Tab-separated table of C-alpha atoms and ligand atoms in Angstrom:
chain	number	residue	atom	x	y	z
A	1	MET	CA	-13.613	29.431	4.144
A	2	LYS	CA	-11.518	29.718	0.989
A	3	THR	CA	-13.067	28.388	-2.202
A	4	LEU	CA	-11.198	26.989	-5.206
A	5	SER	CA	-11.918	30.136	-7.208
A	6	THR	CA	-10.593	32.498	-4.505
A	7	PHE	CA	-7.589	30.215	-3.992
A	8	LEU	CA	-6.659	30.450	-7.694
A	9	ALA	CA	-7.925	34.002	-8.350
A	10	GLY	CA	-5.760	35.905	-10.808
A	11	THR	CA	-3.637	32.932	-11.878
A	12	GLU	CA	-3.387	31.839	-15.513
A	13	LEU	CA	-4.653	28.372	-14.692
A	14	ALA	CA	-7.734	29.561	-12.773
A	15	PRO	CA	-10.181	29.285	-15.724
A	16	LEU	CA	-8.835	25.858	-16.736
A	17	ILE	CA	-9.208	24.488	-13.224
A	18	ALA	CA	-12.682	26.039	-12.950
A	19	ASP	CA	-13.729	23.973	-16.003
A	20	ILE	CA	-12.176	20.843	-14.541
A	21	ALA	CA	-14.083	21.472	-11.300
A	22	GLU	CA	-17.288	21.801	-13.326
A	23	SER	CA	-16.600	18.432	-15.072
A	24	CYS	CA	-16.072	16.830	-11.672
A	25	LYS	CA	-19.331	18.276	-10.337
A	26	GLN	CA	-21.345	17.055	-13.311
A	27	LEU	CA	-19.794	13.598	-13.132
A	28	ALA	CA	-20.248	13.434	-9.342
A	29	ALA	CA	-23.971	14.111	-9.870
A	30	GLU	CA	-24.189	11.176	-12.331
A	31	ILE	CA	-22.300	8.845	-9.975
A	32	ASN	CA	-24.332	9.923	-6.940
A	33	ARG	CA	-27.588	8.960	-8.669
A	34	GLY	CA	-26.240	5.403	-8.658
A	35	ALA	CA	-28.642	2.783	-9.905
A	36	LEU	CA	-31.491	5.321	-10.071
A	37	HIS	CA	-30.676	6.404	-13.612
A	38	GLY	CA	-30.031	2.857	-14.866
A	39	LYS	CA	-26.581	3.676	-16.265
A	40	MET	CA	-24.412	1.527	-14.015
A	41	GLY	CA	-23.915	-1.527	-16.215
A	42	SER	CA	-21.271	-2.624	-18.706
A	43	LEU	CA	-21.473	-1.977	-22.434
A	44	ASP	CA	-20.868	-4.627	-25.059
A	45	ALA	CA	-17.706	-2.732	-25.942
A	46	THR	CA	-14.071	-2.638	-24.912
A	47	ASN	CA	-11.952	0.494	-24.783
A	48	VAL	CA	-8.572	1.046	-26.428
A	49	GLN	CA	-6.978	-0.842	-23.509
A	50	GLY	CA	-9.075	-3.933	-24.196
A	51	GLU	CA	-11.027	-3.386	-20.963
A	52	THR	CA	-14.803	-3.722	-20.760
A	53	GLN	CA	-16.360	-0.275	-20.941
A	54	LYS	CA	-19.010	0.704	-18.424
A	55	GLN	CA	-21.813	3.034	-19.426
A	56	LEU	CA	-20.414	5.506	-16.928
A	57	ASP	CA	-16.947	5.378	-18.572
A	58	VAL	CA	-18.511	6.744	-21.745
A	59	ILE	CA	-20.674	9.289	-19.909
A	60	ALA	CA	-17.642	10.473	-17.935
A	61	ASN	CA	-15.558	10.833	-21.087
A	62	ASP	CA	-18.281	12.875	-22.815
A	63	ILE	CA	-18.665	15.198	-19.814
A	64	TRP	CA	-14.916	15.845	-19.621
A	65	LEU	CA	-14.612	16.492	-23.353
A	66	GLN	CA	-17.636	18.781	-23.631
A	67	VAL	CA	-17.098	20.884	-20.535
A	68	ASN	CA	-13.376	21.409	-21.085
A	69	GLU	CA	-13.342	22.047	-24.837
A	70	GLN	CA	-15.919	24.824	-24.532
A	71	GLY	CA	-13.655	26.866	-22.264
A	72	GLY	CA	-11.383	27.547	-25.249
A	73	HIS	CA	-8.171	26.820	-23.325
A	74	TYR	CA	-7.156	23.575	-24.987
A	75	ALA	CA	-5.712	22.756	-28.391
A	76	GLY	CA	-6.103	19.022	-27.861
A	77	MET	CA	-7.111	16.344	-25.389
A	78	ALA	CA	-6.361	12.682	-24.827
A	79	SER	CA	-8.236	10.183	-22.717
A	80	GLU	CA	-8.034	6.589	-21.596
A	81	GLU	CA	-11.289	6.039	-23.453
A	82	MET	CA	-10.089	7.292	-26.867
A	83	GLU	CA	-7.478	5.614	-29.030
A	84	ALA	CA	-6.192	8.785	-30.736
A	85	PRO	CA	-5.737	12.321	-29.431
A	86	TYR	CA	-8.744	14.591	-29.832
A	87	LEU	CA	-8.191	17.809	-31.750
A	88	VAL	CA	-10.404	20.479	-30.207
A	89	PRO	CA	-12.715	21.925	-32.908
A	90	GLU	CA	-11.338	25.134	-34.453
A	91	ARG	CA	-14.124	27.302	-32.992
A	92	TYR	CA	-12.928	26.491	-29.456
A	93	ARG	CA	-9.240	26.033	-30.253
A	94	GLN	CA	-8.514	29.614	-31.288
A	95	SER	CA	-6.940	30.619	-27.987
A	96	GLY	CA	-6.163	27.072	-26.880
A	97	LYS	CA	-2.553	26.619	-25.889
A	98	TYR	CA	-2.819	23.713	-23.482
A	99	LEU	CA	-3.267	19.939	-23.701
A	100	LEU	CA	-5.531	18.041	-21.315
A	101	LEU	CA	-4.925	14.338	-20.668
A	102	PHE	CA	-7.340	12.446	-18.463
A	103	ASP	CA	-8.697	9.190	-17.171
A	104	PRO	CA	-12.349	10.219	-16.764
A	105	LEU	CA	-13.402	7.340	-14.491
A	106	ASP	CA	-10.545	5.573	-12.755
A	107	GLY	CA	-11.368	2.398	-10.825
A	108	SER	CA	-14.615	2.000	-12.771
A	109	SER	CA	-14.844	-1.680	-11.858
A	110	ASN	CA	-15.846	-0.323	-8.423
A	111	VAL	CA	-18.675	1.851	-9.630
A	112	ASP	CA	-21.422	-0.799	-9.427
A	113	LEU	CA	-20.328	-1.484	-5.840
A	114	ASN	CA	-20.864	2.090	-4.680
A	115	PHE	CA	-17.147	2.256	-3.810
A	116	THR	CA	-14.864	5.221	-4.350
A	117	VAL	CA	-13.884	6.034	-7.939
A	118	GLY	CA	-12.189	9.091	-9.406
A	119	SER	CA	-11.000	11.117	-12.380
A	120	ILE	CA	-7.303	11.864	-12.980
A	121	PHE	CA	-5.951	14.720	-15.110
A	122	SER	CA	-2.721	16.208	-16.389
A	123	ILE	CA	-2.190	19.577	-18.138
A	124	LEU	CA	0.674	20.231	-20.577
A	125	ILE	CA	1.552	23.178	-22.795
A	126	SER	CA	0.777	22.445	-26.437
A	127	PRO	CA	3.763	23.010	-28.722
A	128	ASN	CA	1.380	23.474	-31.671
A	129	HIS	CA	-1.942	25.097	-32.396
A	130	ALA	CA	-3.072	21.864	-34.077
A	131	PRO	CA	-1.245	19.279	-31.966
A	132	ALA	CA	-0.220	15.918	-33.397
A	133	LEU	CA	0.348	12.750	-31.387
A	134	GLU	CA	4.053	13.583	-30.820
A	135	ASP	CA	3.086	16.849	-29.134
A	136	PHE	CA	1.361	14.897	-26.360
A	137	LEU	CA	4.393	12.686	-25.698
A	138	GLN	CA	6.055	14.946	-23.125
A	139	PRO	CA	7.664	13.666	-19.926
A	140	GLY	CA	5.730	14.087	-16.684
A	141	SER	CA	8.227	16.741	-15.548
A	142	SER	CA	6.652	19.053	-18.181
A	143	GLN	CA	3.217	18.956	-16.522
A	144	ILE	CA	2.093	22.404	-15.395
A	145	ALA	CA	-0.797	21.069	-13.314
A	146	ALA	CA	-2.175	17.705	-12.277
A	147	GLY	CA	-4.799	16.354	-9.970
A	148	TYR	CA	-7.703	14.071	-9.340
A	149	ALA	CA	-11.326	14.149	-8.360
A	150	LEU	CA	-12.473	11.632	-5.798
A	151	TYR	CA	-16.102	10.550	-5.832
A	152	GLY	CA	-16.435	9.045	-2.377
A	153	SER	CA	-18.487	9.767	0.714
A	154	SER	CA	-17.813	13.371	-0.297
A	155	THR	CA	-16.559	14.716	-3.623
A	156	MET	CA	-13.053	16.150	-3.529
A	157	LEU	CA	-10.695	17.815	-5.966
A	158	VAL	CA	-7.006	17.443	-5.139
A	159	LEU	CA	-4.716	19.665	-7.142
A	160	THR	CA	-1.147	20.752	-7.774
A	161	THR	CA	0.052	23.569	-9.996
A	162	GLY	CA	3.656	22.936	-8.970
A	163	GLN	CA	3.499	24.665	-5.592
A	164	GLY	CA	2.386	21.967	-3.203
A	165	VAL	CA	-0.842	19.998	-3.071
A	166	ASN	CA	-4.214	21.283	-1.910
A	167	GLY	CA	-7.487	19.429	-1.407
A	168	PHE	CA	-10.954	20.938	-1.899
A	169	THR	CA	-14.255	19.399	-0.800
A	170	LEU	CA	-17.455	19.994	-2.756
A	171	ASP	CA	-20.037	21.849	-0.672
A	172	GLU	CA	-23.253	20.435	-2.147
A	173	THR	CA	-25.272	23.394	-0.843
A	174	SER	CA	-23.271	26.214	-2.418
A	175	GLY	CA	-21.819	24.183	-5.296
A	176	ASP	CA	-18.322	25.458	-4.400
A	177	PHE	CA	-15.182	23.450	-3.871
A	178	VAL	CA	-13.857	24.591	-0.483
A	179	LEU	CA	-10.216	24.365	0.627
A	180	THR	CA	-10.401	21.722	3.370
A	181	HIS	CA	-6.946	20.101	3.033
A	182	PRO	CA	-4.335	22.856	2.599
A	183	ASP	CA	-0.716	21.908	1.869
A	184	MET	CA	-1.087	18.115	1.973
A	185	ARG	CA	2.164	16.375	3.015
A	186	ILE	CA	3.046	12.691	2.888
A	187	PRO	CA	4.938	11.438	5.955
A	188	GLN	CA	8.396	10.060	5.026
A	189	ASP	CA	7.873	6.838	6.968
A	190	THR	CA	4.986	4.431	6.904
A	191	SER	CA	4.023	0.907	7.866
A	192	GLU	CA	1.206	0.498	5.355
A	193	PHE	CA	1.440	-0.824	1.795
A	194	ALA	CA	-1.007	-1.400	-1.053
A	195	ILE	CA	-0.447	-4.049	-3.717
A	196	ASN	CA	-2.596	-6.666	-5.454
A	197	MET	CA	-1.266	-9.703	-3.536
A	198	SER	CA	-3.019	-12.145	-5.864
A	199	ARG	CA	-0.225	-11.523	-8.399
A	200	GLN	CA	2.563	-12.432	-5.942
A	201	ARG	CA	3.733	-15.526	-7.843
A	202	LEU	CA	4.223	-13.370	-10.973
A	203	TRP	CA	6.311	-10.584	-9.381
A	204	GLU	CA	9.980	-9.905	-10.025
A	205	ALA	CA	12.563	-10.625	-7.314
A	206	PRO	CA	12.920	-7.036	-5.935
A	207	VAL	CA	9.181	-6.735	-5.269
A	208	LYS	CA	8.977	-10.240	-3.774
A	209	ARG	CA	11.842	-9.346	-1.455
A	210	TYR	CA	10.403	-5.979	-0.390
A	211	ILE	CA	6.979	-7.430	0.412
A	212	ASP	CA	8.486	-10.484	2.072
A	213	GLU	CA	10.441	-8.234	4.444
A	214	CYS	CA	7.276	-6.230	5.235
A	215	LEU	CA	5.315	-9.430	5.915
A	216	GLN	CA	7.928	-10.670	8.376
A	217	GLY	CA	6.884	-7.734	10.543
A	218	LYS	CA	8.489	-7.257	13.965
A	219	ASP	CA	10.468	-10.494	13.577
A	220	GLY	CA	12.051	-9.557	10.250
A	221	PRO	CA	14.658	-7.046	9.062
A	222	ARG	CA	12.157	-4.156	9.180
A	223	GLY	CA	11.548	-4.657	12.912
A	224	LYS	CA	7.918	-3.475	12.714
A	225	ASP	CA	4.541	-4.842	11.627
A	226	PHE	CA	2.996	-3.623	8.376
A	227	ASN	CA	-0.658	-3.200	7.481
A	228	MET	CA	-2.074	-3.747	3.986
A	229	ARG	CA	-4.878	-2.018	2.035
A	230	TRP	CA	-6.147	-2.579	-1.529
A	231	VAL	CA	-9.166	-0.622	-2.764
A	232	ALA	CA	-8.512	-1.398	-6.477
A	233	SER	CA	-9.049	2.278	-7.265
A	234	MET	CA	-5.815	4.214	-7.714
A	235	VAL	CA	-7.415	7.530	-6.823
A	236	ALA	CA	-8.585	6.154	-3.479
A	237	GLU	CA	-5.155	4.632	-2.756
A	238	VAL	CA	-3.276	7.847	-3.584
A	239	HIS	CA	-5.745	9.871	-1.539
A	240	ARG	CA	-5.141	7.635	1.488
A	241	ILE	CA	-1.389	8.070	1.020
A	242	LEU	CA	-1.716	11.868	0.801
A	243	ILE	CA	-3.723	11.845	4.031
A	244	ARG	CA	-1.752	9.392	6.186
A	245	GLY	CA	1.211	8.065	4.199
A	246	GLY	CA	1.797	4.617	2.764
A	247	VAL	CA	3.094	2.962	-0.383
A	248	PHE	CA	1.152	2.030	-3.513
A	249	MET	CA	2.626	-0.445	-5.978
A	250	TYR	CA	1.558	-1.784	-9.343
A	251	PRO	CA	4.728	-3.520	-10.525
A	252	ILE	CA	5.388	-5.161	-13.851
A	253	ASP	CA	5.137	-8.941	-13.551
A	254	ASP	CA	5.191	-12.067	-15.714
A	255	GLY	CA	1.560	-11.561	-16.687
A	256	LEU	CA	1.986	-7.882	-17.609
A	257	ARG	CA	5.411	-7.998	-19.248
A	258	ALA	CA	4.182	-7.815	-22.842
A	259	GLN	CA	2.189	-4.652	-22.170
A	260	GLY	CA	4.813	-2.980	-19.965
A	261	GLY	CA	2.794	-2.828	-16.746
A	262	ARG	CA	-0.776	-2.141	-15.667
A	263	LEU	CA	-1.112	1.606	-15.196
A	264	ARG	CA	-0.961	4.182	-17.964
A	265	LEU	CA	1.906	6.660	-17.893
A	266	MET	CA	0.354	9.780	-19.410
A	267	TYR	CA	-2.909	10.098	-17.470
A	268	GLU	CA	-2.447	7.871	-14.411
A	269	ALA	CA	1.207	7.540	-13.355
A	270	ASN	CA	2.437	11.031	-14.377
A	271	PRO	CA	-0.254	13.137	-12.684
A	272	MET	CA	-0.150	10.978	-9.540
A	273	ALA	CA	3.665	11.153	-9.498
A	274	MET	CA	3.558	14.950	-9.701
A	275	LEU	CA	1.060	15.137	-6.830
A	276	VAL	CA	3.045	12.712	-4.688
A	277	GLU	CA	6.361	14.512	-5.271
A	278	GLN	CA	4.742	17.886	-4.629
A	279	ALA	CA	3.521	16.497	-1.299
A	280	GLY	CA	7.050	15.417	-0.311
A	281	GLY	CA	6.754	11.766	-1.388
A	282	ALA	CA	8.460	9.875	-4.216
A	283	ALA	CA	7.333	8.065	-7.367
A	284	SER	CA	9.427	5.553	-9.291
A	285	ALA	CA	9.054	2.918	-11.972
A	286	GLY	CA	11.597	0.776	-10.075
A	287	LEU	CA	14.833	2.232	-11.391
A	288	GLU	CA	13.686	5.432	-13.073
A	289	ARG	CA	11.815	8.427	-11.658
A	290	ILE	CA	8.351	8.312	-13.256
A	291	LEU	CA	8.422	12.027	-14.153
A	292	ASP	CA	11.670	11.505	-16.160
A	293	ILE	CA	10.291	8.787	-18.444
A	294	ARG	CA	10.241	9.844	-22.120
A	295	PRO	CA	6.897	8.591	-23.419
A	296	GLU	CA	6.809	6.630	-26.652
A	297	ALA	CA	3.068	6.048	-26.949
A	298	LEU	CA	-0.081	7.740	-25.695
A	299	HIS	CA	-1.401	4.702	-23.861
A	300	GLN	CA	2.004	3.434	-22.697
A	301	ARG	CA	1.978	1.501	-19.413
A	302	VAL	CA	4.576	1.618	-16.651
A	303	PRO	CA	5.354	-0.066	-13.338
A	304	VAL	CA	4.405	2.270	-10.475
A	305	PHE	CA	5.794	2.606	-6.937
A	306	LEU	CA	4.726	5.749	-5.115
A	307	GLY	CA	4.238	7.139	-1.642
A	308	SER	CA	6.306	7.741	1.494
A	309	SER	CA	9.828	8.623	0.377
A	310	ARG	CA	11.866	6.334	2.652
A	311	GLU	CA	9.915	3.259	1.516
A	312	ILE	CA	10.240	4.208	-2.158
A	313	GLU	CA	14.001	4.635	-1.635
A	314	ARG	CA	14.073	1.106	-0.218
A	315	ILE	CA	12.127	-0.268	-3.186
A	316	ILE	CA	14.553	1.460	-5.600
A	317	LEU	CA	17.467	-0.036	-3.651
A	318	MET	CA	15.917	-3.510	-4.008
A	319	HIS	CA	15.770	-2.944	-7.788
A	320	ARG	CA	19.427	-1.846	-7.887
A	321	THR	CA	20.677	-4.744	-5.782
A	322	PRO	CA	20.745	-8.030	-7.698
B	401	F6P	O1	-6.997	1.917	-13.996
B	401	F6P	C1	-6.452	0.900	-13.358
B	401	F6P	C2	-7.044	0.514	-12.013
B	401	F6P	O2	-8.457	0.443	-11.967
B	401	F6P	C3	-6.546	1.355	-10.848
B	401	F6P	O3	-7.412	2.386	-10.484
B	401	F6P	C4	-6.395	0.335	-9.741
B	401	F6P	O4	-5.357	0.676	-8.862
B	401	F6P	C5	-6.079	-0.943	-10.495
B	401	F6P	O5	-6.518	-0.776	-11.810
B	401	F6P	C6	-6.750	-2.146	-9.886
B	401	F6P	O6	-6.148	-3.261	-10.364
B	401	F6P	P1	-6.608	-4.760	-10.024
B	401	F6P	O7	-7.742	-5.055	-10.958
B	401	F6P	O8	-5.410	-5.587	-10.276
B	401	F6P	O9	-7.057	-4.802	-8.589
């Protein structure tokens, strides 16, 4: 069986991905201990997004920072949990020419429930040895690698370096990530969607219309019944879509208008969009391809529609048609 290190052997990104795999393993071990280590609760703090921080959010962030800075590959890092970019200390930065952006614990509201959570990451080339905020604000099309770790019934690392998408499962006995899901492809068609239906009254007309047509099932214009799933953990939703197709949506709505959406562009939407496109799917903000968006802020939020390409085309059409 091919391991992650043999799969990437000889490539420039191999040592970077090896460090990311190590972060995922260390974090998986923390998550797997569950309530045993007494670190599952919330802190009395909120993160830069104004969301309640869990103890594990902070632990996850520390693991990702420490493991990845020591490899000496990065000039700077940015995380959901830190307001400003992190300049890697000079002793590690000497050869660092990359930037790492990450959400260390996505879906953390699920962590107390023993549900699936994940980490999401994006790698860019650093234009400067000592990168400033502007150096991080590159469009998603500049990503040279992206992926996620999924901490579920097994731990997985799903990765793209721009040549398709491959999934690796952690073998707890050997400690290796093993290639179990080579060349993941998203079917073009689907009859499954994921959206937080509790926000329906707040949606814009194109989203209302798309979902309304799906809900009419066999009797409506789509002529088929749709199924719905909502895990409230983006990593789990995208993983399901990579395995069996589907559509995931987090649109802008009346309650999210001031902040521009729910999901963060740089370390949630962009890496997931790259994975989905590399697997033959599509990812849009409604009218614009997510990977083409020119970021204006590190923690910028965007509407997200991603998954099976024919459904995303239909959602884009709904946005274009008044
Ligand atoms: O980081 C945002 C996130 O936790 C995603 O992982 C998930 O898709 C979404 O928020 C869940 O949103 P809601 O709380 O509306 O269900």
